Coordinates of C-alpha atoms in Angstrom, one line a residue:
M89 CA -0.1 0.2 -0.1
P90 CA 1.4 3.4 -0.7
I91 CA 2.5 6.1 2.4
V92 CA 0.2 9.1 2.4
V93 CA 0.0 11.9 4.7
S94 CA -1.1 15.5 4.4
C95 CA 1.0 18.8 4.0
K96 CA 0.5 22.5 4.6
I97 CA 1.2 25.0 2.1
A98 CA 3.1 28.0 4.0
E99 CA 2.0 31.0 2.1
T100 CA -1.1 30.2 2.8
G101 CA -1.9 27.6 5.4
I102 CA -3.9 25.6 3.2
T103 CA -3.8 21.7 4.0
V104 CA -3.3 19.4 1.4
M105 CA -4.7 16.3 1.8
K106 CA -3.6 13.1 -0.3
V107 CA 0.2 13.4 -0.6
H108 CA 2.2 10.3 -1.9
I109 CA 5.6 9.6 -0.8
D110 CA 7.3 8.2 -3.3
N111 CA 10.7 7.3 -2.8
G112 CA 10.5 5.9 -6.2
S113 CA 10.5 9.5 -7.9
S114 CA 12.8 11.8 -8.5
V115 CA 11.0 14.8 -8.5
D116 CA 7.9 16.5 -6.6
I117 CA 4.7 16.8 -8.7
I118 CA 1.5 18.6 -8.2
Y119 CA -1.2 17.2 -10.3
E120 CA -3.5 19.8 -12.4
Q121 CA -6.5 19.0 -10.2
C122 CA -4.8 20.4 -7.0
F123 CA -3.1 23.0 -8.6
V124 CA -6.6 24.7 -10.5
Q125 CA -7.6 25.0 -7.0
L126 CA -4.9 26.7 -5.2
P127 CA -5.2 30.7 -4.9
E128 CA -4.3 33.0 -8.1
S129 CA -1.8 34.6 -5.8
I130 CA 0.1 31.2 -5.8
K131 CA -0.6 30.2 -9.4
A132 CA 0.7 33.0 -10.4
N133 CA 4.2 31.8 -9.6
L134 CA 3.9 29.3 -12.2
Q135 CA 6.9 29.2 -14.1
T136 CA 7.6 27.7 -17.7
T137 CA 10.1 24.7 -18.3
A138 CA 11.0 23.1 -21.4
V139 CA 12.1 19.5 -19.4
S140 CA 10.2 16.7 -19.8
L141 CA 9.6 14.0 -17.3
T142 CA 10.0 10.3 -17.9
G143 CA 7.9 7.6 -16.3
F144 CA 8.7 4.0 -15.3
A145 CA 8.0 2.8 -18.4
G146 CA 9.7 5.0 -20.3
E147 CA 7.1 7.4 -21.7
S148 CA 7.7 11.1 -21.9
S149 CA 5.4 13.6 -20.4
L150 CA 5.7 17.5 -20.9
P151 CA 4.9 19.7 -17.5
I152 CA 2.6 22.5 -17.6
G153 CA 4.9 24.4 -15.2
I154 CA 7.1 24.2 -12.6
L155 CA 5.4 26.1 -8.9
P156 CA 7.9 26.8 -6.3
L157 CA 6.0 26.6 -2.6
D158 CA 6.9 26.4 1.1
I159 CA 5.7 23.1 2.3
E160 CA 5.8 22.3 5.9
L161 CA 5.0 18.7 7.1
D162 CA 4.7 18.3 10.7
D163 CA 3.6 15.7 13.7
V164 CA 0.3 15.7 15.4
N165 CA 1.5 14.9 18.4
D166 CA 4.8 16.7 18.6
D167 CA 5.0 20.4 17.1
A168 CA 8.8 20.4 17.7
L169 CA 9.2 18.1 14.8
A170 CA 7.5 20.6 12.2
R171 CA 9.7 21.4 9.0
Q172 CA 9.6 23.5 6.5
V173 CA 11.1 23.5 2.9
R174 CA 10.7 25.2 -0.2
L175 CA 10.4 22.8 -3.0
D176 CA 9.7 23.2 -7.1
F177 CA 7.2 21.2 -7.9
Y178 CA 6.3 20.1 -11.4
V179 CA 2.7 20.6 -12.2
M180 CA 1.5 17.3 -14.5
R181 CA -1.8 17.3 -16.2
V182 CA -2.2 13.3 -15.5
S183 CA -5.0 11.8 -13.7
S184 CA -4.3 10.7 -10.7
R185 CA -5.7 9.6 -7.0
Y186 CA -3.2 12.0 -5.1
N187 CA -2.8 15.6 -5.1
M188 CA 0.9 15.7 -4.8
L189 CA 3.7 13.5 -5.1
L190 CA 7.1 14.0 -2.8
G191 CA 10.3 12.3 -4.1
R192 CA 13.4 10.9 -2.7
T193 CA 15.3 13.8 -2.5
T194 CA 12.7 15.8 -0.7
I195 CA 12.3 12.9 1.6
S196 CA 15.8 13.0 2.2
R197 CA 15.3 17.0 3.1
F198 CA 12.8 16.4 5.2
G199 CA 14.6 13.4 6.9
I200 CA 11.5 11.2 6.5
I201 CA 12.2 7.6 6.9
P202 CA 9.1 5.5 5.2
S203 CA 8.2 2.0 6.7
T204 CA 7.7 -0.4 4.5
I205 CA 5.5 -2.1 7.1
H206 CA 3.4 0.7 8.3
G207 CA 2.6 1.1 4.7
Q208 CA 1.0 -1.9 4.1
E209 CA -2.2 -0.5 5.1
T210 CA -3.1 3.1 6.0
G211 CA -4.8 4.4 8.8
A212 CA -8.2 4.9 6.5
D213 CA -8.0 1.5 4.9
A214 CA -7.4 -0.4 8.3
D215 CA -10.4 1.2 9.7
N216 CA -12.4 -0.1 6.6
M217 CA -11.2 -3.9 7.4
E218 CA -13.5 -5.8 9.3
M219 CA -12.6 -9.3 11.2
I220 CA -15.3 -11.8 10.5
N221 CA -13.8 -15.4 11.2
T222 CA -11.7 -15.5 14.4
A223 CA -10.4 -18.3 13.4
Y224 CA -8.6 -16.4 10.4
P225 CA -8.1 -12.8 12.0
E226 CA -5.6 -12.1 9.2
Q227 CA -8.2 -12.3 6.7
K228 CA -10.3 -9.1 6.8
I229 CA -13.2 -8.1 4.4
K230 CA -13.4 -4.5 3.4
V231 CA -16.7 -2.6 4.1
G232 CA -17.2 1.1 2.6
R233 CA -16.4 3.7 4.9
N234 CA -19.2 5.9 3.3
V235 CA -22.1 4.1 4.8
S236 CA -23.5 5.1 7.6
A237 CA -22.8 3.3 11.0
D238 CA -25.8 1.4 11.6
T239 CA -25.8 -0.1 7.7
R240 CA -22.0 -0.9 8.7
K241 CA -23.1 -2.8 11.7
Q242 CA -26.0 -4.6 9.8
I243 CA -23.1 -5.6 7.3
V244 CA -20.8 -6.7 9.8
Q245 CA -23.7 -8.8 11.2
L246 CA -24.8 -10.2 8.0
L247 CA -21.0 -11.3 7.2
V248 CA -20.7 -13.4 10.4
Q249 CA -24.1 -15.0 9.9
Y250 CA -23.0 -16.0 6.5
M251 CA -19.5 -16.9 7.3
D252 CA -20.1 -20.1 5.4
V253 CA -20.0 -18.6 2.4
F254 CA -16.6 -17.7 2.6
A255 CA -13.6 -19.6 1.8
W256 CA -11.1 -19.2 4.4
L257 CA -7.7 -20.1 3.1
N258 CA -5.1 -21.8 5.3
V259 CA -2.0 -20.7 4.1
N260 CA 0.9 -20.4 5.7
P261 CA 2.5 -16.9 4.1
V262 CA 6.0 -17.9 5.3
L263 CA 6.3 -21.3 3.2
K264 CA 7.3 -20.9 -0.3
P265 CA 5.5 -22.7 -3.4
V266 CA 6.4 -26.3 -4.3
I267 CA 7.5 -26.8 -7.9
Q268 CA 5.9 -30.4 -8.7
K269 CA 7.6 -33.0 -10.8
R270 CA 5.8 -33.5 -14.3
M271 CA 3.6 -36.4 -13.3
G272 CA 3.5 -39.5 -15.6
M273 CA 0.7 -41.4 -16.6
A274 CA -1.0 -45.0 -15.6
P275 CA 0.8 -47.5 -18.1
D276 CA -3.0 -48.7 -19.1
R277 CA -3.9 -45.2 -19.7
V278 CA -1.0 -44.6 -22.2
K279 CA -1.5 -47.8 -24.2
W280 CA -4.9 -46.7 -24.6
L281 CA -3.9 -43.2 -25.5
C282 CA -1.2 -44.9 -28.3
D283 CA -4.0 -47.1 -29.7
E284 CA -7.3 -44.7 -29.5
I285 CA -5.5 -41.5 -30.6
P286 CA -3.3 -40.9 -33.3
M287 CA -1.1 -37.5 -33.9
A288 CA -3.0 -35.2 -36.2
Q289 CA 0.0 -33.5 -37.4
E290 CA -1.7 -30.3 -38.8
D291 CA -3.0 -29.3 -35.3
A292 CA 0.0 -30.8 -33.1
D293 CA 1.2 -27.4 -31.9
K294 CA -2.5 -26.8 -31.0
T295 CA -3.8 -29.7 -28.9
A296 CA -0.3 -31.8 -28.3
F297 CA 0.2 -33.2 -24.9
H298 CA 3.1 -35.5 -23.8
T299 CA 3.4 -39.0 -22.7
G300 CA 6.3 -41.6 -22.2
K301 CA 6.1 -42.8 -25.3
G302 CA 6.0 -39.7 -27.4
I303 CA 3.9 -36.5 -28.0
Y304 CA 0.1 -37.2 -29.4
S305 CA -2.7 -34.7 -30.2
Y306 CA -6.5 -34.9 -29.2
I307 CA -8.6 -35.1 -32.5
M308 CA -11.2 -33.2 -31.1
M309 CA -10.8 -30.3 -28.7
P310 CA -10.9 -31.0 -25.2
F311 CA -13.2 -29.5 -23.0
G312 CA -10.9 -27.5 -20.6
L313 CA -9.8 -25.7 -23.7
I314 CA -12.5 -24.0 -24.5
N315 CA -15.8 -24.7 -22.8
V316 CA -15.1 -23.6 -19.3
G317 CA -15.6 -20.1 -19.4
A318 CA -18.8 -20.6 -21.5
T319 CA -20.2 -23.4 -19.1
Y320 CA -19.1 -21.4 -16.0
Q321 CA -21.1 -18.6 -17.1
R322 CA -24.3 -20.4 -17.7
L323 CA -23.8 -21.5 -14.1
I324 CA -23.8 -18.1 -12.9
D325 CA -26.5 -16.9 -15.0
T326 CA -28.5 -19.5 -14.0
A327 CA -27.7 -19.4 -10.4
F328 CA -28.5 -15.7 -10.6
D329 CA -31.4 -15.7 -13.3
K330 CA -33.7 -13.8 -10.6
Q331 CA -31.3 -11.2 -9.6
I332 CA -29.0 -10.1 -12.9
G333 CA -30.1 -6.9 -14.1
R334 CA -32.4 -6.3 -11.0
N335 CA -30.0 -5.8 -8.0
L336 CA -26.8 -7.8 -9.7
E337 CA -24.3 -8.1 -12.2
A338 CA -21.7 -11.2 -13.1
F339 CA -19.5 -11.7 -15.6
V340 CA -18.1 -15.3 -15.1
D341 CA -16.6 -14.9 -11.3
D342 CA -16.6 -11.1 -10.9
L343 CA -20.5 -10.2 -9.1
V344 CA -21.3 -6.7 -8.1
I345 CA -24.4 -6.1 -5.7
K346 CA -25.9 -2.9 -7.0
S347 CA -28.2 -1.5 -4.5
T348 CA -29.9 1.8 -4.9
T349 CA -30.0 2.8 -1.2
Q350 CA -28.4 2.2 1.8
E351 CA -31.5 0.7 3.4
R352 CA -31.7 -2.1 0.6
I353 CA -27.8 -3.1 0.7
I354 CA -28.8 -5.6 3.7
D355 CA -31.9 -7.1 1.7
D356 CA -29.6 -7.3 -1.7
M357 CA -26.4 -8.8 0.2
R358 CA -29.0 -11.4 2.0
E359 CA -30.7 -12.2 -1.2
T360 CA -27.1 -12.8 -3.1
F361 CA -25.9 -15.1 0.0
D362 CA -28.8 -17.4 0.1
T363 CA -28.1 -18.3 -4.0
L364 CA -24.6 -19.1 -2.5
R365 CA -25.2 -21.3 -0.2
R366 CA -27.9 -23.1 -1.8
I367 CA -25.4 -23.4 -4.9
N368 CA -22.5 -24.3 -2.6
M369 CA -20.2 -21.4 -4.0
K370 CA -17.8 -19.8 -2.0
L371 CA -16.4 -16.2 -1.9
N372 CA -12.5 -15.4 -1.7
P373 CA -12.5 -12.6 1.6
L374 CA -9.8 -11.3 0.6
R375 CA -11.3 -10.0 -2.6
C376 CA -14.7 -9.1 -1.3
S377 CA -15.6 -5.6 -0.1
F378 CA -19.5 -4.3 0.6
G379 CA -20.8 -1.3 1.2
E380 CA -19.1 0.8 -1.3
T381 CA -20.1 3.9 -3.1
E382 CA -17.8 2.8 -6.3
G383 CA -15.7 0.0 -7.2
K384 CA -13.9 -1.7 -10.4
F385 CA -15.8 -3.9 -12.5
L386 CA -14.1 -5.7 -15.7
G387 CA -11.5 -2.6 -16.0
Y388 CA -14.3 0.2 -15.5
L389 CA -14.9 2.3 -12.4
V390 CA -18.5 2.0 -11.6
T391 CA -19.9 5.2 -9.5
E392 CA -22.8 6.8 -8.4
Q393 CA -22.4 9.1 -11.6
G394 CA -22.3 6.2 -14.3
I395 CA -19.5 3.9 -15.7
Q396 CA -16.0 5.8 -16.3
A397 CA -13.1 4.8 -17.7
N398 CA -10.2 3.3 -15.3
P399 CA -7.6 6.4 -14.9
K400 CA -4.8 3.8 -14.8
K401 CA -5.9 2.5 -17.8
I402 CA -6.2 5.4 -19.7
T403 CA -3.0 7.2 -18.4
A404 CA -0.4 5.9 -20.8
I405 CA -2.5 6.7 -23.6
E406 CA -2.7 10.1 -22.4
N407 CA 1.0 10.7 -21.8
M408 CA 1.7 9.2 -24.8
T409 CA 4.4 11.3 -26.9
A410 CA 4.7 11.5 -30.8
P411 CA 6.7 9.2 -32.7
R412 CA 10.3 9.8 -33.6
T413 CA 11.4 7.2 -35.9
V414 CA 9.6 5.2 -38.2
K415 CA 10.0 2.1 -36.1
E416 CA 7.7 4.1 -33.3
V417 CA 5.2 4.7 -36.0
Q418 CA 4.9 1.2 -36.9
S419 CA 4.6 0.0 -33.3
L420 CA 1.7 2.6 -33.0
T421 CA -0.2 1.4 -35.9
G422 CA 0.5 -2.3 -34.8
K423 CA -1.4 -0.8 -31.2
L424 CA -3.9 0.6 -32.9
V425 CA -4.9 -2.3 -35.5
A426 CA -5.8 -4.6 -32.0
L427 CA -8.0 -1.5 -31.1
T428 CA -10.1 -1.0 -34.2
R429 CA -13.3 -2.9 -33.1
F430 CA -13.4 -0.1 -30.4
L431 CA -12.4 2.9 -32.7
S432 CA -15.3 4.9 -34.8
K433 CA -13.5 5.4 -38.4
A434 CA -10.6 3.3 -37.6
A435 CA -9.5 3.0 -41.2
E436 CA -9.9 6.6 -41.9
R437 CA -8.1 7.7 -38.6
Q438 CA -5.5 5.5 -39.5
L439 CA -4.9 6.4 -42.8
P440 CA -2.4 9.4 -42.1
F441 CA -0.2 6.9 -40.1
F442 CA 0.4 4.5 -43.0
K443 CA 0.7 7.4 -45.4
T444 CA 3.6 8.4 -42.8
L445 CA 5.3 5.5 -43.6
K446 CA 4.5 5.1 -46.9
G447 CA 6.7 8.4 -47.6
C448 CA 9.5 7.4 -45.5
L449 CA 10.0 3.9 -46.8
K450 CA 10.0 5.8 -50.3
Q451 CA 11.8 8.9 -49.6
K452 CA 14.2 7.6 -46.5
S453 CA 12.9 10.7 -44.4
F454 CA 10.8 10.8 -41.6
V455 CA 8.1 13.5 -41.1
W456 CA 5.6 14.0 -38.3
S457 CA 3.3 16.4 -39.4
S458 CA 0.5 18.5 -37.9
E459 CA -2.3 16.1 -40.0
V460 CA -0.8 13.0 -38.4
E461 CA -0.9 14.4 -34.8
T462 CA -4.4 15.2 -35.2
A463 CA -5.8 12.1 -36.3
F464 CA -6.9 11.1 -33.1

């Protein structure tokens, strides 16, 4: 878990929440959503810069500018530990759950010693975790912080009542996984395979398997390769037929219980748990959370305002820089081909890229024009 603190802007006394301590960053960052809320007297100090920042994946981003700020960090239990340092923040136009980021240079200047152990759970997250099964105290279930105290109490009581629908994992985290040796087949099965399933040469690379006497392949596609997902989905659709579309959405093993009001949460959870108990299906307590006002489902953020794109998924696209070589343009067109089904007028939009490549191959020169830049 990330280490998150709050800090104070000395010039104004404004306290900024959600400040990320990141000892992997070499610079200090203030994100645009925080910058725009600062007083005009502070924003007027923004300085232009031509320096671009390079991320972990190698992508480069040009900051809006550099903003010098006097930042104060203190200890709520000891005022004598307060420290004030003048920092140069890079103002970045990227999506982030944080308002600021303090890099390793600033960490050193403040004398901060990040604790990996204490960073495993933030105070807020620890408060959201509830121990349901006393036999497995380390396997807690998350309950959203935005529900009322009474609703939270009812959720916890319901989880205890339906403790049997969770799969409590008896795993020792200290032990290392064991790599098992390849297991052979019984002699009678090997003989049967040799007699009844001859190798299909044209499909050997698709369905091949190894025996003690050689490599063989199936004459028909095995069940486990094509039908497991569809079969499991049919099970889910049948089991939750009365709920799907009303108070539950399901895709394979992802279940989302949806309630219009806090008063409905308990009834919707109880109905879902009754179905799980009836079909003897278990939930992983470490992957469950209840009473949340928003969450991730199939890679998207589901919120009270509707379905939104996950910022983490689109950050790489938002921060993408213009290609500088023919090879980078070829790489970009290859990625766009994979996304064709999700783009309207994809062929028309990609035409400038292909024209650029065609010109490069004929003229042995690379030109990135404004037409190509605005294609998307």
